[in-house]
Amino acid sequence: MAATAAATEAVSTNPAPQVVGYPSLFLLVLLGALLPVVPTGALVSSAAAVALHHPRPALPTLLVFLVATAAAFLGDALLYWLGRRGVRSRNGSRWLDRMHQQVAPERLARARARLAAGSTTVLLVSRLVPAGRIPVMLACLLARMPMRAYLRADLPAALAWAATYQLLGMLGGALFPHPWQGVLAAVVLTLLIAAAPPAWRRLRHPRGGHPAPAKLN
């Protein structure tokens, strides 16, 4: 919850925490894009929930959206660049190896098949599907997609991702009179969305292997 608390400081009515809070939100989302262990979706939703309780919510809400989008896009660009270095190197790289470790072979195969079929939607929605960003990025890397082409598709994906989690946060903030209640509701909604795809896969394949837990990227 420490990361969520740092994000909510970004939209505090006190000007001093705002100066620290927005950069903190940016850095945490950027870190979450590089190392998908930080619940970035919950961070954005929490900040959006608090922004809705600001005396003048329009500007804080817009700033949360812009900061989240910029951090997510920059993080994706940096991770893709690091992955490309591994693809072009004979010895690979720890970043590329880490991505391979995070992706189940069947998920990578599906992403590569959709990419080979010329499906652009797989790039656009990869950030909206829990744990869907890394398999698609790895498929793009293995297909040696130029970085410029990847980033052209990733920009609308980052915009859609930030807008989706911001709307979840605003929904949580609108349901309750106190900011902390809105933050709690936003976090619960985010966790439920992240848990839904793995639960559905377990219901469809009760005797199969245990899928990797969804990450909030």
Short mmCIF file of N, CA and C in Angstrom, two decimals, residues 58-210:
data_model
loop_
_atom_site.label_atom_id
_atom_site.label_comp_id
_atom_site.label_asym_id
_atom_site.label_seq_id
_atom_site.Cartn_x
_atom_site.Cartn_y
_atom_site.Cartn_z
N ALA A 58 -10.84 19.06 -12.17
CA ALA A 58 -10.52 18.95 -13.59
C ALA A 58 -9.01 18.87 -13.84
N LEU A 59 -8.26 19.80 -13.25
CA LEU A 59 -6.81 19.82 -13.50
C LEU A 59 -6.10 18.61 -12.89
N PRO A 60 -6.34 18.25 -11.62
CA PRO A 60 -5.68 17.05 -11.09
C PRO A 60 -6.01 15.78 -11.88
N THR A 61 -7.27 15.67 -12.32
CA THR A 61 -7.66 14.49 -13.10
C THR A 61 -6.90 14.45 -14.42
N LEU A 62 -6.79 15.60 -15.08
CA LEU A 62 -6.06 15.65 -16.35
C LEU A 62 -4.58 15.34 -16.13
N LEU A 63 -4.01 15.87 -15.04
CA LEU A 63 -2.59 15.62 -14.78
C LEU A 63 -2.32 14.15 -14.48
N VAL A 64 -3.21 13.50 -13.74
CA VAL A 64 -3.04 12.07 -13.47
C VAL A 64 -3.04 11.29 -14.78
N PHE A 65 -3.95 11.63 -15.68
CA PHE A 65 -4.03 10.95 -16.98
C PHE A 65 -2.75 11.16 -17.80
N LEU A 66 -2.29 12.40 -17.87
CA LEU A 66 -1.11 12.70 -18.67
C LEU A 66 0.15 12.06 -18.08
N VAL A 67 0.28 12.13 -16.77
CA VAL A 67 1.46 11.54 -16.11
C VAL A 67 1.47 10.03 -16.31
N ALA A 68 0.32 9.38 -16.11
CA ALA A 68 0.24 7.93 -16.25
C ALA A 68 0.53 7.49 -17.69
N THR A 69 -0.03 8.21 -18.65
CA THR A 69 0.19 7.86 -20.05
C THR A 69 1.66 8.02 -20.43
N ALA A 70 2.24 9.15 -20.05
CA ALA A 70 3.64 9.40 -20.40
C ALA A 70 4.57 8.37 -19.77
N ALA A 71 4.34 8.03 -18.50
CA ALA A 71 5.20 7.07 -17.83
C ALA A 71 5.05 5.68 -18.43
N ALA A 72 3.81 5.28 -18.74
CA ALA A 72 3.60 3.96 -19.33
C ALA A 72 4.24 3.86 -20.70
N PHE A 73 4.08 4.90 -21.50
CA PHE A 73 4.64 4.88 -22.86
C PHE A 73 6.17 4.88 -22.81
N LEU A 74 6.74 5.72 -21.96
CA LEU A 74 8.20 5.76 -21.85
C LEU A 74 8.75 4.44 -21.32
N GLY A 75 8.06 3.84 -20.35
CA GLY A 75 8.50 2.56 -19.83
C GLY A 75 8.46 1.47 -20.89
N ASP A 76 7.40 1.44 -21.68
CA ASP A 76 7.32 0.47 -22.77
C ASP A 76 8.44 0.68 -23.78
N ALA A 77 8.69 1.95 -24.12
CA ALA A 77 9.73 2.25 -25.09
C ALA A 77 11.10 1.80 -24.58
N LEU A 78 11.37 2.06 -23.31
CA LEU A 78 12.66 1.68 -22.74
C LEU A 78 12.81 0.16 -22.68
N LEU A 79 11.75 -0.53 -22.26
CA LEU A 79 11.81 -1.99 -22.17
C LEU A 79 11.96 -2.62 -23.56
N TYR A 80 11.28 -2.06 -24.56
CA TYR A 80 11.40 -2.59 -25.91
C TYR A 80 12.82 -2.37 -26.45
N TRP A 81 13.37 -1.22 -26.15
CA TRP A 81 14.75 -0.94 -26.58
C TRP A 81 15.73 -1.91 -25.93
N LEU A 82 15.56 -2.16 -24.66
CA LEU A 82 16.42 -3.12 -23.96
C LEU A 82 16.24 -4.53 -24.53
N GLY A 83 15.00 -4.89 -24.85
CA GLY A 83 14.76 -6.19 -25.44
C GLY A 83 15.36 -6.34 -26.82
N ARG A 84 15.33 -5.26 -27.61
CA ARG A 84 15.92 -5.31 -28.95
C ARG A 84 17.43 -5.52 -28.87
N ARG A 85 18.06 -4.95 -27.87
CA ARG A 85 19.50 -5.18 -27.70
C ARG A 85 19.78 -6.66 -27.45
N GLY A 86 18.90 -7.31 -26.70
CA GLY A 86 19.07 -8.72 -26.44
C GLY A 86 18.83 -9.58 -27.67
N VAL A 87 17.84 -9.21 -28.49
CA VAL A 87 17.55 -9.97 -29.70
C VAL A 87 18.71 -9.89 -30.68
N ARG A 88 19.33 -8.71 -30.76
CA ARG A 88 20.41 -8.54 -31.74
C ARG A 88 21.75 -9.06 -31.23
N SER A 89 21.83 -9.36 -29.93
CA SER A 89 23.08 -9.85 -29.37
C SER A 89 23.13 -11.37 -29.43
N ARG A 90 24.30 -11.91 -29.68
CA ARG A 90 24.46 -13.37 -29.72
C ARG A 90 24.22 -13.99 -28.35
N ASN A 91 24.54 -13.27 -27.32
CA ASN A 91 24.41 -13.80 -25.96
C ASN A 91 23.08 -13.42 -25.30
N GLY A 92 22.23 -12.71 -26.03
CA GLY A 92 20.97 -12.28 -25.45
C GLY A 92 21.18 -11.20 -24.39
N SER A 93 20.24 -11.09 -23.47
CA SER A 93 20.36 -10.12 -22.38
C SER A 93 19.47 -10.56 -21.24
N ARG A 94 19.74 -10.02 -20.07
CA ARG A 94 18.94 -10.40 -18.90
C ARG A 94 17.51 -9.90 -19.04
N TRP A 95 17.30 -8.77 -19.74
CA TRP A 95 15.95 -8.26 -19.94
C TRP A 95 15.14 -9.20 -20.82
N LEU A 96 15.76 -9.68 -21.90
CA LEU A 96 15.07 -10.61 -22.79
C LEU A 96 14.82 -11.94 -22.07
N ASP A 97 15.79 -12.40 -21.32
CA ASP A 97 15.62 -13.64 -20.56
C ASP A 97 14.49 -13.51 -19.53
N ARG A 98 14.42 -12.35 -18.91
CA ARG A 98 13.38 -12.12 -17.91
C ARG A 98 11.99 -12.16 -18.54
N MET A 99 11.87 -11.59 -19.73
CA MET A 99 10.59 -11.61 -20.42
C MET A 99 10.20 -13.04 -20.78
N HIS A 100 11.16 -13.82 -21.25
CA HIS A 100 10.89 -15.22 -21.57
C HIS A 100 10.40 -15.98 -20.33
N GLN A 101 10.98 -15.68 -19.18
CA GLN A 101 10.60 -16.37 -17.95
C GLN A 101 9.19 -16.00 -17.50
N GLN A 102 8.75 -14.81 -17.85
CA GLN A 102 7.43 -14.34 -17.40
C GLN A 102 6.30 -14.83 -18.29
N VAL A 103 6.62 -15.33 -19.48
CA VAL A 103 5.58 -15.66 -20.47
C VAL A 103 5.48 -17.17 -20.64
N ALA A 104 4.28 -17.70 -20.48
CA ALA A 104 4.06 -19.12 -20.74
C ALA A 104 4.18 -19.38 -22.24
N PRO A 105 4.73 -20.52 -22.66
CA PRO A 105 4.94 -20.79 -24.09
C PRO A 105 3.67 -20.70 -24.91
N GLU A 106 2.55 -21.18 -24.36
CA GLU A 106 1.31 -21.13 -25.15
C GLU A 106 0.82 -19.71 -25.37
N ARG A 107 1.02 -18.84 -24.38
CA ARG A 107 0.62 -17.44 -24.55
C ARG A 107 1.50 -16.74 -25.57
N LEU A 108 2.78 -17.05 -25.56
CA LEU A 108 3.68 -16.48 -26.55
C LEU A 108 3.32 -16.98 -27.94
N ALA A 109 2.98 -18.26 -28.06
CA ALA A 109 2.61 -18.82 -29.37
C ALA A 109 1.36 -18.15 -29.91
N ARG A 110 0.37 -17.89 -29.05
CA ARG A 110 -0.85 -17.22 -29.50
C ARG A 110 -0.55 -15.79 -29.95
N ALA A 111 0.27 -15.09 -29.18
CA ALA A 111 0.61 -13.72 -29.55
C ALA A 111 1.36 -13.68 -30.88
N ARG A 112 2.28 -14.59 -31.08
CA ARG A 112 3.05 -14.63 -32.33
C ARG A 112 2.14 -14.97 -33.51
N ALA A 113 1.18 -15.87 -33.30
CA ALA A 113 0.26 -16.24 -34.38
C ALA A 113 -0.61 -15.06 -34.78
N ARG A 114 -1.12 -14.33 -33.81
CA ARG A 114 -1.96 -13.16 -34.12
C ARG A 114 -1.14 -12.07 -34.78
N LEU A 115 0.08 -11.92 -34.34
CA LEU A 115 0.94 -10.91 -34.94
C LEU A 115 1.29 -11.29 -36.38
N ALA A 116 1.56 -12.57 -36.60
CA ALA A 116 1.90 -13.03 -37.95
C ALA A 116 0.70 -12.91 -38.89
N ALA A 117 -0.51 -12.98 -38.34
CA ALA A 117 -1.72 -12.85 -39.16
C ALA A 117 -2.01 -11.41 -39.50
N GLY A 118 -1.19 -10.50 -39.02
CA GLY A 118 -1.38 -9.08 -39.33
C GLY A 118 -2.40 -8.39 -38.46
N SER A 119 -2.70 -8.97 -37.31
CA SER A 119 -3.69 -8.38 -36.40
C SER A 119 -3.05 -7.23 -35.63
N THR A 120 -3.57 -6.03 -35.84
CA THR A 120 -3.08 -4.87 -35.09
C THR A 120 -3.78 -4.72 -33.74
N THR A 121 -4.95 -5.36 -33.61
CA THR A 121 -5.67 -5.23 -32.34
C THR A 121 -4.90 -5.87 -31.20
N VAL A 122 -4.10 -6.88 -31.49
CA VAL A 122 -3.34 -7.52 -30.42
C VAL A 122 -2.37 -6.54 -29.78
N LEU A 123 -1.86 -5.60 -30.57
CA LEU A 123 -0.99 -4.56 -30.01
C LEU A 123 -1.80 -3.52 -29.24
N LEU A 124 -2.95 -3.17 -29.77
CA LEU A 124 -3.74 -2.10 -29.17
C LEU A 124 -4.33 -2.51 -27.82
N VAL A 125 -4.72 -3.78 -27.71
CA VAL A 125 -5.39 -4.21 -26.47
C VAL A 125 -4.44 -4.91 -25.51
N SER A 126 -3.16 -5.06 -25.90
CA SER A 126 -2.24 -5.82 -25.05
C SER A 126 -2.11 -5.22 -23.67
N ARG A 127 -2.20 -3.91 -23.55
CA ARG A 127 -2.08 -3.28 -22.23
C ARG A 127 -3.36 -3.37 -21.43
N LEU A 128 -4.49 -3.60 -22.10
CA LEU A 128 -5.76 -3.65 -21.39
C LEU A 128 -6.03 -5.03 -20.81
N VAL A 129 -5.39 -6.07 -21.34
CA VAL A 129 -5.56 -7.42 -20.84
C VAL A 129 -4.55 -7.66 -19.72
N PRO A 130 -4.99 -8.06 -18.53
CA PRO A 130 -4.04 -8.32 -17.45
C PRO A 130 -2.97 -9.31 -17.88
N ALA A 131 -1.72 -8.97 -17.65
CA ALA A 131 -0.56 -9.79 -18.02
C ALA A 131 -0.47 -10.00 -19.52
N GLY A 132 -1.07 -9.11 -20.31
CA GLY A 132 -1.03 -9.28 -21.77
C GLY A 132 0.05 -8.48 -22.45
N ARG A 133 0.65 -7.53 -21.77
CA ARG A 133 1.62 -6.64 -22.42
C ARG A 133 2.92 -7.36 -22.75
N ILE A 134 3.47 -8.11 -21.80
CA ILE A 134 4.77 -8.73 -22.00
C ILE A 134 4.75 -9.81 -23.09
N PRO A 135 3.74 -10.71 -23.15
CA PRO A 135 3.72 -11.68 -24.26
C PRO A 135 3.70 -11.02 -25.63
N VAL A 136 2.92 -9.97 -25.78
CA VAL A 136 2.84 -9.29 -27.09
C VAL A 136 4.15 -8.57 -27.39
N MET A 137 4.73 -7.92 -26.38
CA MET A 137 6.00 -7.25 -26.61
C MET A 137 7.08 -8.25 -27.00
N LEU A 138 7.11 -9.40 -26.33
CA LEU A 138 8.10 -10.43 -26.65
C LEU A 138 7.88 -10.96 -28.06
N ALA A 139 6.61 -11.14 -28.45
CA ALA A 139 6.32 -11.60 -29.81
C ALA A 139 6.80 -10.58 -30.84
N CYS A 140 6.62 -9.30 -30.54
CA CYS A 140 7.10 -8.25 -31.45
C CYS A 140 8.63 -8.25 -31.54
N LEU A 141 9.27 -8.47 -30.41
CA LEU A 141 10.73 -8.52 -30.40
C LEU A 141 11.25 -9.69 -31.23
N LEU A 142 10.65 -10.87 -31.04
CA LEU A 142 11.09 -12.04 -31.78
C LEU A 142 10.80 -11.92 -33.27
N ALA A 143 9.75 -11.15 -33.62
CA ALA A 143 9.45 -10.89 -35.02
C ALA A 143 10.30 -9.77 -35.59
N ARG A 144 11.16 -9.19 -34.75
CA ARG A 144 12.05 -8.09 -35.13
C ARG A 144 11.27 -6.90 -35.72
N MET A 145 10.18 -6.58 -35.05
CA MET A 145 9.41 -5.40 -35.45
C MET A 145 10.23 -4.15 -35.15
N PRO A 146 10.32 -3.22 -36.10
CA PRO A 146 11.06 -1.98 -35.84
C PRO A 146 10.47 -1.23 -34.64
N MET A 147 11.34 -0.58 -33.91
CA MET A 147 10.89 0.11 -32.71
C MET A 147 9.87 1.20 -33.04
N ARG A 148 10.06 1.88 -34.15
CA ARG A 148 9.13 2.94 -34.52
C ARG A 148 7.73 2.37 -34.74
N ALA A 149 7.65 1.22 -35.41
CA ALA A 149 6.36 0.60 -35.66
C ALA A 149 5.70 0.16 -34.36
N TYR A 150 6.51 -0.40 -33.45
CA TYR A 150 5.95 -0.82 -32.17
C TYR A 150 5.41 0.37 -31.38
N LEU A 151 6.16 1.45 -31.35
CA LEU A 151 5.74 2.61 -30.57
C LEU A 151 4.51 3.28 -31.15
N ARG A 152 4.35 3.22 -32.47
CA ARG A 152 3.14 3.79 -33.08
C ARG A 152 1.89 3.06 -32.58
N ALA A 153 2.00 1.76 -32.41
CA ALA A 153 0.86 1.00 -31.90
C ALA A 153 0.75 1.10 -30.38
N ASP A 154 1.88 1.31 -29.72
CA ASP A 154 1.87 1.34 -28.26
C ASP A 154 1.30 2.64 -27.70
N LEU A 155 1.42 3.73 -28.44
CA LEU A 155 0.91 5.00 -27.93
C LEU A 155 -0.60 4.95 -27.68
N PRO A 156 -1.43 4.55 -28.65
CA PRO A 156 -2.86 4.45 -28.33
C PRO A 156 -3.15 3.42 -27.24
N ALA A 157 -2.32 2.36 -27.16
CA ALA A 157 -2.51 1.38 -26.09
C ALA A 157 -2.26 2.00 -24.72
N ALA A 158 -1.21 2.82 -24.61
CA ALA A 158 -0.93 3.50 -23.34
C ALA A 158 -2.03 4.50 -22.99
N LEU A 159 -2.54 5.20 -23.99
CA LEU A 159 -3.65 6.13 -23.75
C LEU A 159 -4.89 5.40 -23.26
N ALA A 160 -5.21 4.28 -23.91
CA ALA A 160 -6.39 3.52 -23.51
C ALA A 160 -6.22 2.92 -22.12
N TRP A 161 -4.99 2.46 -21.82
CA TRP A 161 -4.73 1.89 -20.49
C TRP A 161 -4.92 2.94 -19.40
N ALA A 162 -4.33 4.11 -19.59
CA ALA A 162 -4.46 5.17 -18.58
C ALA A 162 -5.92 5.61 -18.42
N ALA A 163 -6.63 5.73 -19.53
CA ALA A 163 -8.04 6.14 -19.47
C ALA A 163 -8.88 5.10 -18.75
N THR A 164 -8.62 3.82 -19.00
CA THR A 164 -9.42 2.75 -18.38
C THR A 164 -9.25 2.74 -16.87
N TYR A 165 -8.00 2.78 -16.41
CA TYR A 165 -7.79 2.73 -14.96
C TYR A 165 -8.17 4.04 -14.29
N GLN A 166 -8.09 5.14 -15.04
CA GLN A 166 -8.56 6.39 -14.46
C GLN A 166 -10.08 6.36 -14.29
N LEU A 167 -10.78 5.82 -15.26
CA LEU A 167 -12.24 5.72 -15.14
C LEU A 167 -12.64 4.81 -13.97
N LEU A 168 -11.89 3.72 -13.78
CA LEU A 168 -12.17 2.87 -12.62
C LEU A 168 -11.99 3.64 -11.31
N GLY A 169 -10.92 4.43 -11.26
CA GLY A 169 -10.68 5.23 -10.06
C GLY A 169 -11.75 6.28 -9.84
N MET A 170 -12.18 6.91 -10.91
CA MET A 170 -13.23 7.92 -10.80
C MET A 170 -14.55 7.30 -10.38
N LEU A 171 -14.80 6.07 -10.87
CA LEU A 171 -16.01 5.37 -10.44
C LEU A 171 -15.96 5.09 -8.94
N GLY A 172 -14.81 4.61 -8.47
CA GLY A 172 -14.67 4.37 -7.04
C GLY A 172 -14.79 5.65 -6.23
N GLY A 173 -14.20 6.73 -6.74
CA GLY A 173 -14.27 8.00 -6.03
C GLY A 173 -15.67 8.58 -5.99
N ALA A 174 -16.46 8.31 -7.05
CA ALA A 174 -17.81 8.86 -7.11
C ALA A 174 -18.79 8.11 -6.21
N LEU A 175 -18.46 6.88 -5.86
CA LEU A 175 -19.39 6.06 -5.08
C LEU A 175 -19.36 6.38 -3.59
N PHE A 176 -18.27 7.01 -3.12
CA PHE A 176 -18.10 7.21 -1.69
C PHE A 176 -17.74 8.66 -1.39
N PRO A 177 -18.13 9.14 -0.20
CA PRO A 177 -17.90 10.55 0.12
C PRO A 177 -16.48 10.87 0.54
N HIS A 178 -15.70 9.88 0.99
CA HIS A 178 -14.35 10.14 1.49
C HIS A 178 -13.31 9.60 0.53
N PRO A 179 -12.21 10.32 0.33
CA PRO A 179 -11.18 9.86 -0.62
C PRO A 179 -10.65 8.47 -0.32
N TRP A 180 -10.41 8.14 0.96
CA TRP A 180 -9.84 6.83 1.27
C TRP A 180 -10.79 5.71 0.88
N GLN A 181 -12.11 5.96 0.97
CA GLN A 181 -13.08 4.96 0.55
C GLN A 181 -13.04 4.76 -0.96
N GLY A 182 -12.87 5.88 -1.68
CA GLY A 182 -12.75 5.78 -3.13
C GLY A 182 -11.50 5.04 -3.55
N VAL A 183 -10.39 5.30 -2.82
CA VAL A 183 -9.14 4.59 -3.13
C VAL A 183 -9.31 3.10 -2.91
N LEU A 184 -9.93 2.73 -1.79
CA LEU A 184 -10.14 1.31 -1.50
C LEU A 184 -11.02 0.65 -2.56
N ALA A 185 -12.08 1.34 -2.96
CA ALA A 185 -12.96 0.79 -4.00
C ALA A 185 -12.23 0.65 -5.32
N ALA A 186 -11.40 1.64 -5.66
CA ALA A 186 -10.65 1.57 -6.91
C ALA A 186 -9.67 0.41 -6.92
N VAL A 187 -8.99 0.19 -5.78
CA VAL A 187 -8.03 -0.91 -5.69
C VAL A 187 -8.75 -2.25 -5.81
N VAL A 188 -9.90 -2.38 -5.15
CA VAL A 188 -10.66 -3.63 -5.22
C VAL A 188 -11.13 -3.90 -6.64
N LEU A 189 -11.63 -2.88 -7.33
CA LEU A 189 -12.06 -3.06 -8.72
C LEU A 189 -10.90 -3.49 -9.60
N THR A 190 -9.74 -2.86 -9.40
CA THR A 190 -8.56 -3.21 -10.19
C THR A 190 -8.13 -4.64 -9.96
N LEU A 191 -8.12 -5.07 -8.70
CA LEU A 191 -7.71 -6.43 -8.38
C LEU A 191 -8.71 -7.45 -8.93
N LEU A 192 -9.99 -7.13 -8.90
CA LEU A 192 -10.99 -8.04 -9.45
C LEU A 192 -10.81 -8.21 -10.96
N ILE A 193 -10.52 -7.12 -11.65
CA ILE A 193 -10.30 -7.19 -13.09
C ILE A 193 -9.06 -8.01 -13.40
N ALA A 194 -8.00 -7.83 -12.60
CA ALA A 194 -6.77 -8.58 -12.82
C ALA A 194 -6.96 -10.07 -12.54
N ALA A 195 -7.83 -10.40 -11.58
CA ALA A 195 -8.02 -11.80 -11.21
C ALA A 195 -8.98 -12.54 -12.12
N ALA A 196 -9.79 -11.81 -12.89
CA ALA A 196 -10.82 -12.46 -13.70
C ALA A 196 -10.26 -13.39 -14.78
N PRO A 197 -9.28 -12.95 -15.62
CA PRO A 197 -8.80 -13.86 -16.67
C PRO A 197 -8.18 -15.15 -16.13
N PRO A 198 -7.29 -15.12 -15.11
CA PRO A 198 -6.77 -16.40 -14.59
C PRO A 198 -7.88 -17.30 -14.04
N ALA A 199 -8.88 -16.71 -13.37
CA ALA A 199 -9.98 -17.52 -12.84
C ALA A 199 -10.77 -18.17 -13.97
N TRP A 200 -10.98 -17.42 -15.04
CA TRP A 200 -11.71 -17.97 -16.20
C TRP A 200 -10.92 -19.10 -16.85
N ARG A 201 -9.59 -18.94 -16.94
CA ARG A 201 -8.76 -20.00 -17.54
C ARG A 201 -8.79 -21.26 -16.68
N ARG A 202 -8.81 -21.09 -15.35
CA ARG A 202 -8.87 -22.26 -14.47
C ARG A 202 -10.20 -22.98 -14.61
N LEU A 203 -11.30 -22.21 -14.81
CA LEU A 203 -12.61 -22.84 -15.00
C LEU A 203 -12.68 -23.60 -16.32
N ARG A 204 -12.03 -23.05 -17.33
CA ARG A 204 -12.06 -23.70 -18.65
C ARG A 204 -11.15 -24.91 -18.69
N HIS A 205 -10.03 -24.86 -17.97
CA HIS A 205 -9.06 -25.96 -17.99
C HIS A 205 -8.74 -26.37 -16.55
N PRO A 206 -9.71 -27.02 -15.87
CA PRO A 206 -9.50 -27.34 -14.45
C PRO A 206 -8.37 -28.31 -14.20
N ARG A 207 -8.02 -29.12 -15.20
CA ARG A 207 -6.96 -30.11 -15.00
C ARG A 207 -5.63 -29.67 -15.59
N GLY A 208 -5.59 -28.47 -16.18
CA GLY A 208 -4.36 -28.00 -16.80
C GLY A 208 -3.42 -27.46 -15.76
N GLY A 209 -2.32 -26.93 -16.26
CA GLY A 209 -1.31 -26.34 -15.39
C GLY A 209 -1.83 -25.07 -14.76
N HIS A 210 -1.16 -24.63 -13.78
CA HIS A 210 -1.52 -23.39 -13.11
C HIS A 210 -0.96 -22.21 -13.88
#
